[in-house]
Amino acid sequence: MTIASNGHGRTLVVLVRDNPGVLTRVAGLFRRRNFNIESLVVGHSETPGVSRMTVVVAGGAAEVDQVVKQLLKLVEVLEVRDVSDGSPLLREMVLIRVGADASQRTEVTELAKLFSARIIDVSHGSITLEMTGAETKVDNLVRLLSKFGIREMVRSGRIAMARDMSDYPVETVEALSA
Amino acid sequence: MRADTQERGSDAMTLTVDRPETVEQEPGPEQPKRLSGSRIMCEALVAEGVEIMWGYPGGAIMPFYDALPEYSIHHVLVRHEQAGAHAADGYARATGKVGVCIGTSGPGATNLVTGLATAYMDSVPMVAITGQVARSFIGRDSFQETDIVGITLPITKHNFLVNSAAELGDIMHEAFHLARSGRPGPVLVDVPKDVQIEEALYTPAVRPHAVPEGAGGEYARAADLIARAQKPLIIAGHGVIIANGYDELRSFAEKSGIPVITTLLGLSCFPESHPLSLGWPGMHGPAHVNRAIDEADVIVAVGMRFDDRVTGKLETWAPNARFIHIDIDPAEINKNVPAEVGIIADARDALRALVDAVAPADHTEWLHSIKRNARPEGPPKDTTFITPSTVVDAIKSATNGEARLVTDVGQHQMWAARFYGYNKPNSHITSGGLGTMGYALPAAMGVKAGCPDEPVWVVAGDGGIQMNIQELATIAQEGLNIKVAIINNGYLGMVRQWQQFFHNRNYSETRISSPDYALLTAAYGLQGRRVTEKEDVQRQVEWAMSTPGAVVLEFCISQEANVYPMIPSGGSVATMIEEPEVVE
Ligand SMILES: Cc1ncc(C[n+]2csc(CCOP(=O)(O)OP(=O)(O)O)c2C)c(N)n1
């Protein structure tokens, strides 16, 4: 599984029972049905006993339809929501360590400031940054930092939430979800 | 079914099992009872109405076997766990009830795998129970430990590793509920040995059977499409049999005047003697049926899933058709073929609604134009050898069409599907999706258990029969009245046919020898004969019917007989291979 490098693909929110093995079932389903999954992130949800997955599907509409329906057949899957429409809140987190000696430190710090990235570790030869944002922003940071030499990096994959539209004017809601 | 109500052959070994008449009934069924895990399993089986199960004991499942004799469940000791799974599968297909099989941990559990995969592919409701090593031994590569839950993830509808006796009762009932609800399938329950011994409170909690209903508006849209069709077809599958929708399918076909095609697993859901019946489609379907699909403008697909053996190359299949697809599994709609109208419903409910929604119509001209293209099946051209159709014809006439035919996998399976002419509902049972050789003999044990008063015939090849032939011992021990027809061509015929067509007759590893089946059968205490003359076929089949108990008949047929016509894998009507006019 590779990590989504941009906002492309459909974003599914999958609520599952927090049972042992549920991740194996979901991952096994993707593997054996040969689905094109870009990223999969799991964590706790607001409900105890319910985990929340964010799944990014790279395929076309027919494939997304199958992913949703096949997921719903898993007994431990409680709900599947496609949140791609209606300008969802999409975020990714990255930890990135670049080579930087004293002479390069200011330049890296400047970049970090521009991206609202935080410096979380410094040594004589390296700087480690943390940043959260839209995936394209993460891409840009990674691109600009690459000239320093990326020693190590971890990207979380996409996490998502639909917008709370309860106090938006009706026309806006309709326009957004069109 | 109890041991004492079973038919017994003359030579059958008689077994008596010492068991108390009834289990303690106090306190009442709604009151929680404190029981060991193994008694919870037995109580749950009884509460689910289980009367028979197939299994094989071993270390990790011994506490269960210790409790079992106290309960009125007939346990059949198979000779291989795979056979136990196939028998449970055959029982489930024949009765619509959940079939139950059981094995020990490790090799006992892995031996069930082929049977589970077979049932999963064909949507057969089953519960498989496996013993597991005690909880404290899990994850340590203990003796006979295997991760059967991990192994069976992709071939079960769901599976459970039971963590405590307290959750065992609910899991057992949930397993039965999952197995039979919606699209049926096998469910596995893995029970650690110490959970079988641990005590907990148990309350029976049998879940009601719920089926989804299709959205009302869809039927009007379907009826509209049907009303405008000039060349409509119905393709009916296994879903119609599972839903018991025989009468509804017939009413719908008759009212709408639409000709009916049945898939391999749909065979016997619509009488083949009916004027609207066309037979079956796909790789070995008659040419005119596949040509009709090519021409059809609307196809009503009911309880079928557009398997590649039906469609061949999807892009060129049914190029002129618009589809109405009815299935209980939402994931089947638009999976292989885009549906203009998708109806998610039980096949019987949907057909009933369609009968009300459609206007009476007549498509006689379309029907005649299809049938005009049919190549006469005619008398076999090859006069010296016994032909497969002679054998199935003889079975049909000797049983007045009342038999349940359980077929194995290969050429004989296709011949039995093609030539028999199924009129009795659910009289054709075969492994369609997985194509499991070795299925028929053990599955027939389950079919017989489910339909003790009906003739049950196995039709198998000389390859497949040898895959589970050990079950003749189970058949003898249980005194089952099963008749077996072995179609012996001395080859793994279906593979040899592919080698002939696509590999220049390079018959690599398909020549197969057989034991003397009559002698072997006798060794099991049963009766068997070899039949070599065409003129003798009918007489020997009648002899088998009049002989009490199991009988094995070996029919020697031409070594290079082929199944025609054939659309090569991934092909279309245009690439179909038809029977040569003169058989060499
Ligand atoms: C367990 C299993 N192994 C292999 C196959 C592949 N296979 C399909 S048909 C066939 C030949 C079957 O030969 P036989 O039982 O003699 O029947 P025939 O085709 O000759 O009627 C084989 C090997 C299979 N379907 N199942």
mmCIF file with all atom_site columns, N, CA and C in Angstrom, chain B residues 28 57 81 106-107 111 114-115 184 228 293 345 350 396 409 441 488-489 496 570 573 583:
data_model
loop_
_atom_site.group_PDB
_atom_site.id
_atom_site.type_symbol
_atom_site.label_atom_id
_atom_site.label_alt_id
_atom_site.label_comp_id
_atom_site.label_asym_id
_atom_site.label_entity_id
_atom_site.label_seq_id
_atom_site.pdbx_PDB_ins_code
_atom_site.Cartn_x
_atom_site.Cartn_y
_atom_site.Cartn_z
_atom_site.occupancy
_atom_site.B_iso_or_equiv
_atom_site.pdbx_formal_charge
_atom_site.auth_seq_id
_atom_site.auth_comp_id
_atom_site.auth_asym_id
_atom_site.auth_atom_id
_atom_site.pdbx_PDB_model_num
ATOM 1  N N  . GLY B 1 28  ? -36.676 -24.240 33.087  1.00 0.00 ? 28  GLY B N  1
ATOM 2  C CA . GLY B 1 28  ? -37.266 -24.001 31.760  1.00 0.00 ? 28  GLY B CA 1
ATOM 3  C C  . GLY B 1 28  ? -36.284 -23.363 30.790  1.00 0.00 ? 28  GLY B C  1
ATOM 4  N N  . PRO B 1 57  ? -13.411 -36.871 15.886  1.00 0.00 ? 57  PRO B N  1
ATOM 5  C CA . PRO B 1 57  ? -12.880 -36.364 17.152  1.00 0.00 ? 57  PRO B CA 1
ATOM 6  C C  . PRO B 1 57  ? -11.363 -36.230 17.162  1.00 0.00 ? 57  PRO B C  1
ATOM 7  N N  . GLU B 1 81  ? -12.251 -35.342 7.493   1.00 0.00 ? 81  GLU B N  1
ATOM 8  C CA . GLU B 1 81  ? -13.039 -34.153 7.822   1.00 0.00 ? 81  GLU B CA 1
ATOM 9  C C  . GLU B 1 81  ? -13.552 -33.427 6.573   1.00 0.00 ? 81  GLU B C  1
ATOM 10 N N  . GLY B 1 106 ? -5.837  -28.084 14.509  1.00 0.00 ? 106 GLY B N  1
ATOM 11 C CA . GLY B 1 106 ? -4.740  -28.449 13.610  1.00 0.00 ? 106 GLY B CA 1
ATOM 12 C C  . GLY B 1 106 ? -5.207  -29.162 12.348  1.00 0.00 ? 106 GLY B C  1
ATOM 13 N N  . PRO B 1 107 ? -4.788  -30.424 12.147  1.00 0.00 ? 107 PRO B N  1
ATOM 14 C CA . PRO B 1 107 ? -5.111  -31.114 10.897  1.00 0.00 ? 107 PRO B CA 1
ATOM 15 C C  . PRO B 1 107 ? -6.604  -31.344 10.732  1.00 0.00 ? 107 PRO B C  1
ATOM 16 N N  . ASN B 1 111 ? -8.341  -29.867 7.418   1.00 0.00 ? 111 ASN B N  1
ATOM 17 C CA . ASN B 1 111 ? -9.044  -30.773 6.509   1.00 0.00 ? 111 ASN B CA 1
ATOM 18 C C  . ASN B 1 111 ? -10.427 -30.262 6.127   1.00 0.00 ? 111 ASN B C  1
ATOM 19 N N  . THR B 1 114 ? -11.260 -27.208 2.325   1.00 0.00 ? 114 THR B N  1
ATOM 20 C CA . THR B 1 114 ? -11.834 -27.357 0.981   1.00 0.00 ? 114 THR B CA 1
ATOM 21 C C  . THR B 1 114 ? -13.362 -27.367 1.042   1.00 0.00 ? 114 THR B C  1
ATOM 22 N N  . GLY B 1 115 ? -13.884 -28.007 2.075   1.00 0.00 ? 115 GLY B N  1
ATOM 23 C CA . GLY B 1 115 ? -15.340 -28.056 2.214   1.00 0.00 ? 115 GLY B CA 1
ATOM 24 C C  . GLY B 1 115 ? -15.935 -26.689 2.498   1.00 0.00 ? 115 GLY B C  1
ATOM 25 N N  . PRO B 1 184 ? -26.753 -16.851 2.196   1.00 0.00 ? 184 PRO B N  1
ATOM 26 C CA . PRO B 1 184 ? -26.223 -17.837 3.141   1.00 0.00 ? 184 PRO B CA 1
ATOM 27 C C  . PRO B 1 184 ? -24.745 -18.117 2.902   1.00 0.00 ? 184 PRO B C  1
ATOM 28 N N  . ARG B 1 228 ? -41.249 -3.298  -22.693 1.00 0.00 ? 228 ARG B N  1
ATOM 29 C CA . ARG B 1 228 ? -40.737 -2.798  -23.968 1.00 0.00 ? 228 ARG B CA 1
ATOM 30 C C  . ARG B 1 228 ? -39.808 -3.780  -24.677 1.00 0.00 ? 228 ARG B C  1
ATOM 31 N N  . ILE B 1 293 ? -28.711 -15.510 -25.936 1.00 0.00 ? 293 ILE B N  1
ATOM 32 C CA . ILE B 1 293 ? -28.182 -14.469 -25.041 1.00 0.00 ? 293 ILE B CA 1
ATOM 33 C C  . ILE B 1 293 ? -27.535 -13.354 -25.858 1.00 0.00 ? 293 ILE B C  1
ATOM 34 N N  . ALA B 1 345 ? -33.109 -8.206  -3.059  1.00 0.00 ? 345 ALA B N  1
ATOM 35 C CA . ALA B 1 345 ? -34.219 -8.882  -2.390  1.00 0.00 ? 345 ALA B CA 1
ATOM 36 C C  . ALA B 1 345 ? -34.043 -10.386 -2.465  1.00 0.00 ? 345 ALA B C  1
ATOM 37 N N  . ALA B 1 350 ? -38.991 -11.151 -4.663  1.00 0.00 ? 350 ALA B N  1
ATOM 38 C CA . ALA B 1 350 ? -38.851 -10.303 -5.842  1.00 0.00 ? 350 ALA B CA 1
ATOM 39 C C  . ALA B 1 350 ? -39.687 -10.849 -6.996  1.00 0.00 ? 350 ALA B C  1
ATOM 40 N N  . LYS B 1 396 ? -32.786 -41.674 -14.713 1.00 0.00 ? 396 LYS B N  1
ATOM 41 C CA . LYS B 1 396 ? -34.033 -40.920 -14.663 1.00 0.00 ? 396 LYS B CA 1
ATOM 42 C C  . LYS B 1 396 ? -35.231 -41.857 -14.799 1.00 0.00 ? 396 LYS B C  1
ATOM 43 N N  . VAL B 1 409 ? -17.054 -33.341 -10.330 1.00 0.00 ? 409 VAL B N  1
ATOM 44 C CA . VAL B 1 409 ? -16.585 -32.263 -11.195 1.00 0.00 ? 409 VAL B CA 1
ATOM 45 C C  . VAL B 1 409 ? -15.805 -32.823 -12.373 1.00 0.00 ? 409 VAL B C  1
ATOM 46 N N  . LEU B 1 441 ? -19.537 -37.879 -3.534  1.00 0.00 ? 441 LEU B N  1
ATOM 47 C CA . LEU B 1 441 ? -19.847 -39.014 -2.656  1.00 0.00 ? 441 LEU B CA 1
ATOM 48 C C  . LEU B 1 441 ? -20.153 -38.546 -1.232  1.00 0.00 ? 441 LEU B C  1
ATOM 49 N N  . ASN B 1 488 ? -16.421 -44.087 -16.028 1.00 0.00 ? 488 ASN B N  1
ATOM 50 C CA . ASN B 1 488 ? -14.982 -44.353 -16.127 1.00 0.00 ? 488 ASN B CA 1
ATOM 51 C C  . ASN B 1 488 ? -14.490 -44.216 -17.570 1.00 0.00 ? 488 ASN B C  1
ATOM 52 N N  . ASN B 1 489 ? -13.675 -43.197 -17.789 1.00 0.00 ? 489 ASN B N  1
ATOM 53 C CA . ASN B 1 489 ? -13.059 -43.035 -19.109 1.00 0.00 ? 489 ASN B CA 1
ATOM 54 C C  . ASN B 1 489 ? -11.532 -43.220 -19.038 1.00 0.00 ? 489 ASN B C  1
ATOM 55 N N  . ARG B 1 496 ? -8.109  -33.783 -19.831 1.00 0.00 ? 496 ARG B N  1
ATOM 56 C CA . ARG B 1 496 ? -7.661  -34.386 -21.078 1.00 0.00 ? 496 ARG B CA 1
ATOM 57 C C  . ARG B 1 496 ? -8.298  -33.678 -22.280 1.00 0.00 ? 496 ARG B C  1
ATOM 58 N N  . GLY B 1 570 ? -12.778 -17.572 -21.429 1.00 0.00 ? 570 GLY B N  1
ATOM 59 C CA . GLY B 1 570 ? -12.588 -16.183 -21.837 1.00 0.00 ? 570 GLY B CA 1
ATOM 60 C C  . GLY B 1 570 ? -13.038 -15.887 -23.261 1.00 0.00 ? 570 GLY B C  1
ATOM 61 N N  . VAL B 1 573 ? -19.454 -16.698 -28.107 1.00 0.00 ? 573 VAL B N  1
ATOM 62 C CA . VAL B 1 573 ? -20.134 -17.600 -29.043 1.00 0.00 ? 573 VAL B CA 1
ATOM 63 C C  . VAL B 1 573 ? -19.325 -17.746 -30.335 1.00 0.00 ? 573 VAL B C  1
ATOM 64 N N  . VAL B 1 583 ? -17.997 -38.679 -35.286 1.00 0.00 ? 583 VAL B N  1
ATOM 65 C CA . VAL B 1 583 ? -17.080 -38.907 -34.176 1.00 0.00 ? 583 VAL B CA 1
ATOM 66 C C  . VAL B 1 583 ? -16.059 -39.961 -34.584 1.00 0.00 ? 583 VAL B C  1
#
